[in-house]
PDB file of C-alpha atoms and ligand atoms in Angstrom:
ATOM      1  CA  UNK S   1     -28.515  94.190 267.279  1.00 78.00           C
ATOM      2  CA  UNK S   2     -31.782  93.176 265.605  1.00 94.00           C
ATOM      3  CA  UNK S   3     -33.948  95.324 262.910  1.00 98.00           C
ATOM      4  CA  UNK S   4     -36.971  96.243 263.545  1.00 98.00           C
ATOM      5  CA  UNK S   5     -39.914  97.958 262.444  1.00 98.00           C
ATOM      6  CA  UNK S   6     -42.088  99.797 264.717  1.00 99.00           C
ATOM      7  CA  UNK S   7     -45.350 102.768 264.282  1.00 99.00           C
ATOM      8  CA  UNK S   8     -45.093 106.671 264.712  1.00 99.00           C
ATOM      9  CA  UNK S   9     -47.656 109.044 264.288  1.00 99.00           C
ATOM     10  CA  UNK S  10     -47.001 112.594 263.787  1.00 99.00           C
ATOM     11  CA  UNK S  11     -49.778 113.932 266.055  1.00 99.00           C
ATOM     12  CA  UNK S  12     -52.636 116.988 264.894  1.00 99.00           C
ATOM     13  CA  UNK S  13     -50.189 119.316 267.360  1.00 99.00           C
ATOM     14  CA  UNK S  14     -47.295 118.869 265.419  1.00 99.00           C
ATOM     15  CA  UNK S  15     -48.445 119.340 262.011  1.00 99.00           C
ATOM     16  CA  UNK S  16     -50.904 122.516 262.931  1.00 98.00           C
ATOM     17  CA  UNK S  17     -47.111 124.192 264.164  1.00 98.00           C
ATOM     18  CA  UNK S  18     -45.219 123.009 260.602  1.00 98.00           C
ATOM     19  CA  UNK S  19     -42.988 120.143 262.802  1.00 99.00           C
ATOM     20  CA  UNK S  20     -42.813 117.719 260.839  1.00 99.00           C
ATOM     21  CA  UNK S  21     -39.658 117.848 259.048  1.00 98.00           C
ATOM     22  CA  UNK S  22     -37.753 119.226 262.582  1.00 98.00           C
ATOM     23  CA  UNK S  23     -39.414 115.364 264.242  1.00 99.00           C
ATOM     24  CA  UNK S  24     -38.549 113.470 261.170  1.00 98.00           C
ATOM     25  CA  UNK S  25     -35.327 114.950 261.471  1.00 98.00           C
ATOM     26  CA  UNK S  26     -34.809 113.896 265.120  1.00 98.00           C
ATOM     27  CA  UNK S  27     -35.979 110.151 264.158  1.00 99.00           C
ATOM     28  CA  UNK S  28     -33.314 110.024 261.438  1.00 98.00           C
ATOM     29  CA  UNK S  29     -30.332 111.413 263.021  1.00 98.00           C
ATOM     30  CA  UNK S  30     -31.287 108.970 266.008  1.00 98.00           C
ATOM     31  CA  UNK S  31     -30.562 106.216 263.252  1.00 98.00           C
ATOM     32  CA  UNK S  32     -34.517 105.757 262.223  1.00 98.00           C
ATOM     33  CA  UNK S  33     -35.151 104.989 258.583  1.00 98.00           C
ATOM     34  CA  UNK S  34     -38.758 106.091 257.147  1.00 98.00           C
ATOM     35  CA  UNK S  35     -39.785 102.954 255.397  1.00 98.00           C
ATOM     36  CA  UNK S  36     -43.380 103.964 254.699  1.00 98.00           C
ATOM     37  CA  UNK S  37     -45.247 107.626 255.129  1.00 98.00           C
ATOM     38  CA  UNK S  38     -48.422 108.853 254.719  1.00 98.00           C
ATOM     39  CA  UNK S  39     -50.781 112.549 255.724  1.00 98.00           C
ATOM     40  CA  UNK S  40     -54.129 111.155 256.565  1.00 98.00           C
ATOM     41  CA  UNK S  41     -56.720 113.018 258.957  1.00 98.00           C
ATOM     42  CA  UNK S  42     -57.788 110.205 261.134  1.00 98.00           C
ATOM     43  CA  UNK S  43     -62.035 109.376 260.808  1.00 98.00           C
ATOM     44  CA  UNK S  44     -63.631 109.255 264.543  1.00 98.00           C
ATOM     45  CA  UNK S  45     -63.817 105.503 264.511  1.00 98.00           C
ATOM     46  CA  UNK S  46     -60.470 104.864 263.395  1.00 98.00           C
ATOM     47  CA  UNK S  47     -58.910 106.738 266.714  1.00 98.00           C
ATOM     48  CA  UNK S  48     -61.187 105.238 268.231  1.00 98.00           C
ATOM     49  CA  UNK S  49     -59.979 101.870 267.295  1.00 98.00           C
ATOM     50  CA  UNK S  50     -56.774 102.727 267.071  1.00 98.00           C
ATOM     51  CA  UNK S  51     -56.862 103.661 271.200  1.00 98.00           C
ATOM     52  CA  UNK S  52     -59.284 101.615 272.016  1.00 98.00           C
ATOM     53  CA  UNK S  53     -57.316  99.771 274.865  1.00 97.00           C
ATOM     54  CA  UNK S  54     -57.441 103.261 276.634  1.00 98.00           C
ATOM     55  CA  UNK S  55     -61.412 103.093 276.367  1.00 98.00           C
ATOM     56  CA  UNK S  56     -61.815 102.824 279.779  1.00 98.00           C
ATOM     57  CA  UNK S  57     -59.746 105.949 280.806  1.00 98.00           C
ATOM     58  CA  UNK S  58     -60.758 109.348 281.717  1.00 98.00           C
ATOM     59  CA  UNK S  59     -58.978 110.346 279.046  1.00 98.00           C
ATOM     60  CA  UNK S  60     -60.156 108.653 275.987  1.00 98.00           C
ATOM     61  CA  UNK S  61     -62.767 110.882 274.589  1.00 98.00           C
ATOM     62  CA  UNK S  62     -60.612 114.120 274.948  1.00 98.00           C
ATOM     63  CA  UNK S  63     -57.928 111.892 273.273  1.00 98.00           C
ATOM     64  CA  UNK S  64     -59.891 110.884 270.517  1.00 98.00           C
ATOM     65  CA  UNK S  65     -61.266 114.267 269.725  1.00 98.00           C
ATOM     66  CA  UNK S  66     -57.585 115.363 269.828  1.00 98.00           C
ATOM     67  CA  UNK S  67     -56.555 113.080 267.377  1.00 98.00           C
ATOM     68  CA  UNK S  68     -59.557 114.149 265.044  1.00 99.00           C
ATOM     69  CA  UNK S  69     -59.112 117.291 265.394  1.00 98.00           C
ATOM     70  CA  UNK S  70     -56.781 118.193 262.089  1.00 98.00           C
ATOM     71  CA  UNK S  71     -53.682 116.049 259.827  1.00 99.00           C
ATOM     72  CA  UNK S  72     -51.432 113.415 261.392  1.00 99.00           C
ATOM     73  CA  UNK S  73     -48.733 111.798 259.862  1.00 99.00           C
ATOM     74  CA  UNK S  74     -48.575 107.901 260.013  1.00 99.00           C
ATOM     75  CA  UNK S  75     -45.295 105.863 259.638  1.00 98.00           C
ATOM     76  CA  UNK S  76     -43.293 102.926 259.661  1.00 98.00           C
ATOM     77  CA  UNK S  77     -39.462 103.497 261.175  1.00 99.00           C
ATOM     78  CA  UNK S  78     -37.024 100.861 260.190  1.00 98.00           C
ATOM     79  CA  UNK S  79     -33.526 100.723 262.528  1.00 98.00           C
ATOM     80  CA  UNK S  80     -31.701  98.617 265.349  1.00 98.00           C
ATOM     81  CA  UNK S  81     -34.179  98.071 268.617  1.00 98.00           C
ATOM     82  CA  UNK S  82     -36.413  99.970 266.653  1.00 98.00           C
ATOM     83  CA  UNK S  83     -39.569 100.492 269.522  1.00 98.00           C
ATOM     84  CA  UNK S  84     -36.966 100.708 272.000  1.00 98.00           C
ATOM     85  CA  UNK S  85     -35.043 103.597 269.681  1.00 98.00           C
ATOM     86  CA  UNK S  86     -37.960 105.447 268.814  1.00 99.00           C
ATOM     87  CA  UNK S  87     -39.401 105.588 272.651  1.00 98.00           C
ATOM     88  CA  UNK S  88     -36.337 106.646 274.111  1.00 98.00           C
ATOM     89  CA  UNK S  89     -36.387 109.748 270.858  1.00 99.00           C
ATOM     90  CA  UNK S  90     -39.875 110.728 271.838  1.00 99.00           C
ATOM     91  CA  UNK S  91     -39.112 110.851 275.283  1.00 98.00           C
ATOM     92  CA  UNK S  92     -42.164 110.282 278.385  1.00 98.00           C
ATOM     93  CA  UNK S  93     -45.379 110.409 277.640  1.00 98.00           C
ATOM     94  CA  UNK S  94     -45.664 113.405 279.746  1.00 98.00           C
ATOM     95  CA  UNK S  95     -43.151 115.875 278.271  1.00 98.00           C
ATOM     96  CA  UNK S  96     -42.652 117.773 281.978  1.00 98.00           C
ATOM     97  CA  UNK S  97     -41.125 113.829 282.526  1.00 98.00           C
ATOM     98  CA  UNK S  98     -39.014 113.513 279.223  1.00 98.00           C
ATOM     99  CA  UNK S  99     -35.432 114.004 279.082  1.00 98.00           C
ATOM    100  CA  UNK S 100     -34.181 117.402 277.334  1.00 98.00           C
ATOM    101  CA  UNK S 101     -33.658 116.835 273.707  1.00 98.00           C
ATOM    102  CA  UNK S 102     -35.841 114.364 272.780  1.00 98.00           C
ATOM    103  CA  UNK S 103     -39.206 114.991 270.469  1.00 99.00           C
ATOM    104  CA  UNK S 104     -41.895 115.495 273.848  1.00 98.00           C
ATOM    105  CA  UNK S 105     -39.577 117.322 276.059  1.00 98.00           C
ATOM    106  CA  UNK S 106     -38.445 120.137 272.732  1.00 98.00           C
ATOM    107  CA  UNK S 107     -42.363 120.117 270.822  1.00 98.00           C
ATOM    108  CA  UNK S 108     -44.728 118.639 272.672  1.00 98.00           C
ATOM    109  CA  UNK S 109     -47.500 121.221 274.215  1.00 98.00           C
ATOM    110  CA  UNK S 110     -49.073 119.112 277.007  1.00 98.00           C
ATOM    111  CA  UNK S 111     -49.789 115.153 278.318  1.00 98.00           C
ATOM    112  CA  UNK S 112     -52.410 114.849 276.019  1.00 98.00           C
ATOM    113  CA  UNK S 113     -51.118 117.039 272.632  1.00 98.00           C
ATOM    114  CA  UNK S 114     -47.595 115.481 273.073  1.00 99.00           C
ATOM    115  CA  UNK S 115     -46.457 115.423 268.943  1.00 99.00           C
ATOM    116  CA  UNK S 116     -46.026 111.932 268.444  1.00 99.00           C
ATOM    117  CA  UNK S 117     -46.852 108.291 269.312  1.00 99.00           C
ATOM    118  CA  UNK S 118     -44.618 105.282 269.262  1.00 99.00           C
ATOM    119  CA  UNK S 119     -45.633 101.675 269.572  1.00 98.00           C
ATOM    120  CA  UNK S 120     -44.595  99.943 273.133  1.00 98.00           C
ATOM    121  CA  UNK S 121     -43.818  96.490 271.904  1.00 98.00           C
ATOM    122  CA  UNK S 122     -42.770  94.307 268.541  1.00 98.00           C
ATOM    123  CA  UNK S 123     -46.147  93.035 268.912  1.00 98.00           C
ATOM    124  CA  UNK S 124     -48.169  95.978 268.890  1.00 98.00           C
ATOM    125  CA  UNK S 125     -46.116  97.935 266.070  1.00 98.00           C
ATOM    126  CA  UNK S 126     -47.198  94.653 263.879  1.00 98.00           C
ATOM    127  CA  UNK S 127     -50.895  95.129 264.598  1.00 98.00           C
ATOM    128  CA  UNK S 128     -50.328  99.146 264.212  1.00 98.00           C
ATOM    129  CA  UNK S 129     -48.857  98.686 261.200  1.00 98.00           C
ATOM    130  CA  UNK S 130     -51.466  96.552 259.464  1.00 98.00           C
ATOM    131  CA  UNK S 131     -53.927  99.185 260.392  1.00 98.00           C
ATOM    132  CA  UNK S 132     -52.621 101.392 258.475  1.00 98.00           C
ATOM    133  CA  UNK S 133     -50.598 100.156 255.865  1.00 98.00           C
ATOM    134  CA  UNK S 134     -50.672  96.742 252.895  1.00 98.00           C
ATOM    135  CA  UNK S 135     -47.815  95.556 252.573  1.00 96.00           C
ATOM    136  CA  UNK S 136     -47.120  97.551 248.920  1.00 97.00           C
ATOM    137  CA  UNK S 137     -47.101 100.630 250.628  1.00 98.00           C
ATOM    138  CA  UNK S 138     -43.714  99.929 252.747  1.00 97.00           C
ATOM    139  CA  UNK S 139     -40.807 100.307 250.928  1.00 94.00           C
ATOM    140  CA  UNK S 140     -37.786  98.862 253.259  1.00 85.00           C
TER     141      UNK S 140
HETATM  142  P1  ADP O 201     -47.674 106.801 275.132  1.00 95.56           P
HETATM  143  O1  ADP O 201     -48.190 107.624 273.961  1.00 95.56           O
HETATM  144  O2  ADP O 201     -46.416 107.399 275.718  1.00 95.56           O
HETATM  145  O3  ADP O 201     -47.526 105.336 274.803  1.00 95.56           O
HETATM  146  P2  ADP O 201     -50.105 106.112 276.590  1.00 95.56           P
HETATM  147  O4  ADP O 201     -50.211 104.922 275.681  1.00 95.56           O
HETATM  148  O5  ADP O 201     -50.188 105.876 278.057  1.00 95.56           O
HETATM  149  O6  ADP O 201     -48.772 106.944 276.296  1.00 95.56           O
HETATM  150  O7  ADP O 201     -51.259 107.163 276.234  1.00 95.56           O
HETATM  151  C1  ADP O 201     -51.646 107.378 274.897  1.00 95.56           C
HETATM  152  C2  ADP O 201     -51.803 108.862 274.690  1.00 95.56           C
HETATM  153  O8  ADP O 201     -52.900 109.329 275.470  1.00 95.56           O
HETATM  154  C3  ADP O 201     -50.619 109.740 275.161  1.00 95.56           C
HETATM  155  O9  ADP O 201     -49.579 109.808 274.207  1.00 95.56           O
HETATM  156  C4  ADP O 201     -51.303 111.084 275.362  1.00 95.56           C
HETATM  157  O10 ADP O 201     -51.538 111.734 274.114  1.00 95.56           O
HETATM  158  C5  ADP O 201     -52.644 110.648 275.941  1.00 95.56           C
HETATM  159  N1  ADP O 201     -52.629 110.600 277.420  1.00 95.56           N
HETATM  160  C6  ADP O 201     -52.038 109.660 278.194  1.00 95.56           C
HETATM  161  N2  ADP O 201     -52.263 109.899 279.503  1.00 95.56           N
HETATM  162  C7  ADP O 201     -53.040 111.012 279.559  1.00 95.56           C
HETATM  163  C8  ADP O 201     -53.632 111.772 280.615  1.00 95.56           C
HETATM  164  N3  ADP O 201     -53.464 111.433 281.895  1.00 95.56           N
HETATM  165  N4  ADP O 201     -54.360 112.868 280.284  1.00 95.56           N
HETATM  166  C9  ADP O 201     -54.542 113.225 278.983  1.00 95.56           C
HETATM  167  N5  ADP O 201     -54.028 112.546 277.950  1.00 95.56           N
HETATM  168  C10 ADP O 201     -53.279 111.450 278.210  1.00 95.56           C
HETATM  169 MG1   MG O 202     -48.988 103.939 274.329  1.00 95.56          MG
END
């Protein structure tokens, strides 16, 4: 087993319906440590960013706007197989797709509002975690 740390976002869904504790609770009991936390709202340009290798979707500007469009909650998750762990807890990206109990398939409202996002690779949590957090602000 290896330790990781991968990225989570708490999407503007989620915290307009008061879900953050019940999805911090699911991360946790899945054996997910919260190593670093933080309510921002998200400026245009950094969603932007932040998606930008979905640019070229149809997507992308609906996304963006969705992610603007009120409080998100950014993280760093500590545990074993951490990106692995924390995509198999959200579940599909569509949450018709995910499995029943996992964060999609119980909160999420559609494909796009779908409560939370989870890095896909050790690689990308890295870069996702850098763009949102120095190093003083985790606290493993
Ligand atoms: P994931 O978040 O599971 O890694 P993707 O990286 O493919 O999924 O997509 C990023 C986000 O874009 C999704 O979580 C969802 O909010 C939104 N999204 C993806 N596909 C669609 C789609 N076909 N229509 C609307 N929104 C989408
Ligand atoms: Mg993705």
């Amino acid at each position: 087993m290896t330790t990781e740390r991968t990225f989570s976002i708490i999407k503007p869904d989620a915290t307009r319906r008061n879900l953050i504790g019940k999805i911090i609770t699911k991360l946790e009991d899945g054996g997910l440590r919260v190593i670093a936390q933080k309510k921002i709202h998200l400026t245009k340009e950094q969603a932007e960013q932040f998606y930008s290798v979905h640019k070229e979707r149809p997507f992308y500007n609906d996304l963006v706007q969705f992610m603007t469009s009120g409080p998100v909650v950014v993280q760093v998750l500590e545990g074993d197989n951490a990106v692995l762990r924390n995509r198999e807890l959200m579940g599909a990206t569509n949450p018709a797709d995910a499995e029943p109990g996992t964060i999609r398939r119980e909160y999420a409202e559609s494909l796009e509002a779908n409560s939370v996002h989870g890095s896909d690779s050790l690689e990308n949590a890295k870069i996702e975690i850098d763009f949102f957090f120095g190093a003083d602000e985790i606290v493993g």
